[in-house]
Coordinates of C-alpha atoms in Angstrom, one line a residue:
X1 CA -21.5 2.1 -8.1
X2 CA -21.7 5.4 -6.6
X3 CA -20.8 8.3 -9.0
X4 CA -18.4 9.7 -6.4
X5 CA -16.0 6.9 -6.9
X6 CA -13.0 7.7 -9.2
X7 CA -13.4 6.0 -12.5
X8 CA -10.9 3.4 -12.0
X9 CA -13.2 1.4 -9.8
X10 CA -15.3 0.9 -12.9
X11 CA -12.6 -1.2 -14.3
X12 CA -13.0 -4.0 -11.5
X13 CA -15.9 -6.1 -10.6
X14 CA -16.9 -6.7 -7.1
X15 CA -16.2 -10.3 -6.0
X16 CA -18.9 -12.8 -4.9
X17 CA -17.6 -14.4 -1.8
X18 CA -18.7 -16.8 1.0
X19 CA -17.7 -15.2 4.0
X20 CA -16.1 -17.2 7.0
X21 CA -16.4 -16.0 10.6
X22 CA -13.7 -13.6 12.0
X23 CA -12.8 -12.2 8.7
X24 CA -13.5 -8.8 7.1
X25 CA -13.7 -8.8 3.2
X26 CA -12.7 -6.2 0.6
X27 CA -14.2 -5.6 -2.9
X28 CA -11.9 -7.8 -4.7
X29 CA -12.5 -10.8 -2.2
X30 CA -9.3 -10.3 -0.2
X31 CA -9.8 -10.9 3.3
X32 CA -8.3 -10.0 6.7
X33 CA -8.5 -11.4 10.2
X34 CA -10.7 -9.1 12.3
X35 CA -8.3 -9.7 15.0
X36 CA -5.5 -8.0 13.4
X37 CA -7.1 -4.5 13.9
X38 CA -8.8 -3.1 16.9
X39 CA -12.5 -2.5 16.3
X40 CA -13.0 -4.8 13.6
X41 CA -14.4 -7.9 15.2
X42 CA -17.9 -6.6 15.0
X43 CA -17.5 -6.2 11.1
X44 CA -17.0 -10.0 10.8
X45 CA -20.1 -11.9 9.5
X46 CA -20.9 -15.3 7.9
X47 CA -22.9 -14.8 4.6
X48 CA -22.6 -14.9 0.7
X49 CA -22.3 -11.4 -0.3
X50 CA -20.6 -9.0 -2.7
X51 CA -18.3 -6.6 -0.3
X52 CA -18.8 -3.0 -0.4
X53 CA -16.6 -0.5 -2.2
X54 CA -13.9 1.0 0.2
X55 CA -14.9 3.7 2.5
X56 CA -13.8 7.2 1.3
X57 CA -11.3 7.8 4.2
X58 CA -7.2 8.0 4.2
X59 CA -7.2 4.4 2.5
X60 CA -8.8 5.6 -0.8
X61 CA -5.5 6.8 -2.1
X62 CA -4.1 3.3 -1.6
X63 CA -6.8 1.6 -3.2
X64 CA -6.4 4.0 -6.3
X65 CA -2.6 3.5 -6.4
X66 CA -3.2 -0.5 -6.4
X67 CA -6.0 -0.4 -9.2
X68 CA -4.2 2.0 -11.3
X69 CA -1.0 -0.1 -11.2
X70 CA -3.0 -3.1 -12.0
X71 CA -4.7 -1.6 -14.7
X72 CA -2.1 0.5 -16.3
X73 CA 1.3 -1.0 -15.9
X74 CA 2.4 -3.5 -18.7
X75 CA 4.5 -6.6 -18.4
X76 CA 5.7 -8.4 -15.4
X77 CA 4.0 -6.9 -12.1
X78 CA 5.8 -6.5 -9.2
X79 CA 4.4 -4.5 -6.0
X80 CA 6.8 -3.7 -3.1
X81 CA 5.2 -2.6 0.1
X82 CA 7.4 -0.9 2.6
X83 CA 6.0 -0.8 6.1
X84 CA 3.5 -3.3 5.3
X85 CA 1.8 -4.2 8.5
X86 CA -0.3 -7.4 7.9
X87 CA 0.3 -6.8 4.0
X88 CA -3.0 -5.5 3.0
X89 CA -1.9 -3.4 0.1
X90 CA 0.4 -6.2 -1.4
X91 CA -2.7 -8.6 -1.0
X92 CA -5.1 -5.8 -2.9
X93 CA -2.5 -5.4 -5.6
X94 CA -1.8 -8.8 -6.7
X95 CA -5.5 -9.7 -6.6
X96 CA -6.3 -6.6 -8.8
X97 CA -3.5 -7.5 -11.2
X98 CA -4.9 -11.0 -11.5
X99 CA -8.4 -9.6 -12.0
X100 CA -7.2 -7.2 -14.6
X101 CA -6.1 -10.2 -16.7
X102 CA -2.9 -8.7 -17.8
X103 CA -0.1 -10.8 -19.3
X104 CA 3.1 -11.5 -17.3
X105 CA 4.1 -12.7 -13.8
X106 CA 2.9 -11.4 -10.7
X107 CA 5.3 -10.9 -7.4
X108 CA 4.6 -9.4 -4.0
X109 CA 7.4 -8.1 -2.1
X110 CA 6.4 -6.8 1.7
X111 CA 8.7 -5.6 4.4
X112 CA 7.5 -5.1 8.0
X113 CA 9.6 -4.5 11.2
X114 CA 7.2 -5.0 14.0
X115 CA 7.5 -8.5 15.2
X116 CA 3.7 -9.1 15.7
X117 CA 2.6 -7.5 12.4
X118 CA 5.4 -9.7 10.5
X119 CA 3.6 -12.7 11.8
X120 CA 0.5 -11.4 10.6
X121 CA 1.8 -10.5 7.3
X122 CA 2.9 -14.3 6.8
X123 CA -0.7 -15.4 8.1
X124 CA -2.3 -12.9 5.7
X125 CA -0.3 -14.5 2.4
X126 CA -1.9 -18.0 3.5
X127 CA -5.2 -16.6 4.4
X128 CA -5.5 -15.0 0.8
X129 CA -3.7 -17.8 -1.0
X130 CA -1.3 -15.2 -2.6
X131 CA 1.0 -17.9 -3.5
X132 CA -1.6 -19.3 -6.0
X133 CA -1.5 -15.9 -7.6
X134 CA 2.2 -15.4 -8.0
X135 CA 5.5 -15.1 -5.9
X136 CA 5.7 -13.6 -2.5
X137 CA 8.9 -12.5 -0.5
X138 CA 8.4 -11.2 3.1
X139 CA 11.1 -9.4 5.0
X140 CA 11.6 -7.4 8.0
X141 CA 12.6 -3.6 8.0
X142 CA 13.1 -1.1 4.9
X143 CA 15.8 1.4 5.4
X144 CA 18.2 3.6 3.2
X145 CA 20.8 0.9 3.6
X146 CA 21.2 -2.9 4.1
X147 CA 22.1 -3.9 7.7
X148 CA 20.2 -4.2 11.1
X149 CA 17.8 -1.5 12.7
X150 CA 16.1 -1.4 16.0
X151 CA 12.3 -1.5 16.3
X152 CA 10.2 -1.0 19.5
X153 CA 8.2 -3.7 21.1
X154 CA 4.5 -2.8 20.6
X155 CA 2.2 -3.3 23.7
X156 CA -0.9 -3.7 21.5
X157 CA -0.3 -4.4 17.8
X158 CA -4.1 -4.3 17.1
X159 CA -4.0 -0.6 17.8
X160 CA -0.6 0.6 17.1
X161 CA 0.6 0.7 13.3
X162 CA 2.7 3.9 13.6
X163 CA 5.9 2.7 15.0
X164 CA 9.1 3.4 13.2
X165 CA 13.0 2.6 13.4
X166 CA 14.5 3.9 16.7
X167 CA 17.9 5.1 17.2
X168 CA 18.0 5.3 21.1
X169 CA 19.4 2.0 22.4
X170 CA 18.0 2.8 25.6
X171 CA 14.4 1.7 24.8
X172 CA 12.8 -1.6 24.7
X173 CA 13.7 -2.6 21.1
X174 CA 14.2 -5.4 18.8
X175 CA 16.8 -5.8 16.4
X176 CA 15.9 -6.8 12.7
X177 CA 17.5 -6.9 9.5
X178 CA 16.8 -4.0 7.0
X179 CA 16.8 -3.8 3.2
X180 CA 17.3 -1.1 0.8
X181 CA 15.4 -0.3 -2.3
X182 CA 18.6 -1.4 -4.4
X183 CA 18.8 -4.7 -2.8
X184 CA 14.9 -5.2 -2.8
X185 CA 14.9 -4.4 -6.7
X186 CA 17.7 -6.8 -7.1
X187 CA 16.0 -9.7 -5.2
X188 CA 12.9 -9.2 -6.9
X189 CA 14.6 -10.2 -10.2
X190 CA 12.2 -8.0 -12.4
X191 CA 13.3 -5.2 -14.6
X192 CA 11.0 -2.7 -12.9
X193 CA 8.8 -2.3 -9.7
X194 CA 5.3 -1.7 -10.8
X195 CA 3.9 -0.2 -7.7
X196 CA 6.2 1.1 -4.8
X197 CA 4.0 1.5 -1.6
X198 CA 5.9 3.2 1.0
X199 CA 4.6 3.9 4.5
X200 CA 7.5 3.7 7.0
X201 CA 6.7 6.4 9.5
X202 CA 9.3 8.9 8.7
X203 CA 12.0 7.2 7.0
X204 CA 10.7 7.8 3.4
X205 CA 13.4 10.1 2.3
X206 CA 16.0 8.0 3.8
X207 CA 14.5 4.7 1.8
X208 CA 13.8 6.5 -1.4
X209 CA 17.0 8.7 -1.8
X210 CA 19.9 6.9 -0.2
X211 CA 18.0 3.4 -0.8
X212 CA 17.8 4.5 -4.5
X213 CA 21.4 4.4 -5.1
X214 CA 21.8 1.9 -8.2
X215 CA 18.1 1.5 -8.1
X216 CA 16.7 4.8 -8.8
X217 CA 13.1 5.7 -8.8
X218 CA 13.1 5.9 -12.5
X219 CA 12.8 2.1 -12.3
X220 CA 9.2 2.4 -10.7
X221 CA 6.0 2.8 -12.6
X222 CA 3.5 4.1 -9.8
X223 CA 4.6 5.1 -6.5
X224 CA 2.5 5.9 -3.4
X225 CA 4.3 7.4 -0.5
X226 CA 2.6 8.2 3.0
X227 CA 4.5 11.1 4.6
X228 CA 5.2 11.6 8.2
X229 CA 6.8 13.8 10.6
X230 CA 6.7 17.3 8.7
X231 CA 5.6 19.4 5.8
X232 CA 9.1 19.6 4.8
X233 CA 9.6 16.0 4.5
X234 CA 6.5 15.9 2.3
X235 CA 7.8 18.5 0.0
X236 CA 11.1 16.6 -0.2
X237 CA 9.8 13.5 -1.2
X238 CA 7.5 15.4 -3.7
X239 CA 10.5 17.0 -5.1
X240 CA 12.4 13.8 -5.5
X241 CA 9.6 12.1 -7.6
X242 CA 9.2 15.1 -9.9
X243 CA 13.1 15.3 -10.3
X244 CA 12.9 11.5 -11.3
X245 CA 10.2 12.4 -13.9
X246 CA 7.1 11.4 -12.2
X247 CA 3.6 13.4 -12.4
X248 CA 1.9 13.9 -9.2
X249 CA -1.7 12.5 -9.4
X250 CA -2.7 13.0 -5.9
X251 CA -0.9 15.2 -3.2
X252 CA -2.7 15.2 0.2
X253 CA -0.8 17.5 2.9
X254 CA -0.6 16.1 6.4
X255 CA -3.3 16.9 9.1
X256 CA -5.8 18.5 6.5
X257 CA -9.3 17.9 5.2
X258 CA -9.1 17.3 1.3
X259 CA -11.8 17.2 -1.3
X260 CA -11.6 14.0 -3.5
X261 CA -14.2 13.2 -6.1
X262 CA -16.7 15.4 -4.1
X263 CA -16.0 13.8 -0.8
X264 CA -14.3 15.2 2.3
X265 CA -11.4 13.1 3.8
X266 CA -9.5 14.0 6.7
X267 CA -5.9 13.1 6.4
X268 CA -3.5 12.2 9.2
X269 CA -0.4 11.1 7.1
X270 CA 0.4 13.1 4.0
X271 CA 0.0 11.1 0.6
X272 CA 1.6 11.4 -2.8
X273 CA 0.6 9.4 -5.5
X274 CA 2.7 9.5 -8.8
X275 CA 3.3 7.8 -12.0
X276 CA 6.3 7.6 -14.0
X277 CA 5.7 9.5 -17.6
X278 CA 8.1 7.3 -19.4
X279 CA 6.1 4.1 -18.5
X280 CA 2.6 5.1 -17.7
X281 CA 0.2 7.3 -19.5
X282 CA -0.4 10.0 -17.0
X283 CA -3.3 11.6 -18.7
X284 CA -5.2 8.4 -18.5
X285 CA -3.9 7.8 -14.9
X286 CA -5.3 11.2 -13.9
X287 CA -8.5 10.6 -15.5
X288 CA -9.1 7.2 -14.0
X289 CA -7.7 8.4 -10.6
X290 CA -9.5 11.9 -10.1
X291 CA -12.8 11.9 -12.2
X292 CA -15.9 10.8 -10.9
X293 CA -18.0 8.4 -12.8
X294 CA -20.3 9.9 -15.3
X295 CA -23.4 7.7 -14.0
X296 CA -24.5 5.6 -11.2
X297 CA -24.4 1.7 -11.8

């Protein structure tokens, strides 16, 4: 393991997998069809291998969030991925929790409004045999209130993962049901949400604040929010997390270059990774998330 990786990676062994044609694999043995993402076909291969650690890019914060929650949250484990695409982070979090060997149930809840990506989400649950790890629930949109929302029809779903809810009915739209954070928590049936992963292209404040009625952020342990649209929205989400009693571990501005564990990462979206100080040891979380390993291994 490279010393530049944050220490949380030292808590998880890289899986040994026998790969199949048409898939790319991650360090936990999770797999994704290469056809889901433009440019991935050339990365698929057939061999028995230990997949590499993830690359140092914007997704590093997503990996850290999943691994931290899997390692540090006690009791039953529930991951909610809002704006899931093909459900990659639900898969990573569920596999990480199983690898951590913690007691309690494991539940994954993913929401994706784009019709092609929603179909891929269902396929990814099957491809990774997630129902053998725990319970999975897949729904459409995540919004500030229950009801229906309109979502654009994407011409090339392999290249466009950045669509968002649309309020202009003159466009080519698909009406899908949406779910608030309150109703998601109620359907989960767990006391808490262990990891809340939100990447909904500008709807973050609406979902976290309005959708938090009767299901406040205080019921979440680890929260990762990808922020979009503006710096003002990023700051508003940060303020909501801090007001709810969270410590911010990672705060990456939009469209910037950040230094993380000695590596430079260019951001497009902003990112806020936070832990609830009433349920998670924030000092330990910060050490695991932000301190490079002392030695190579």
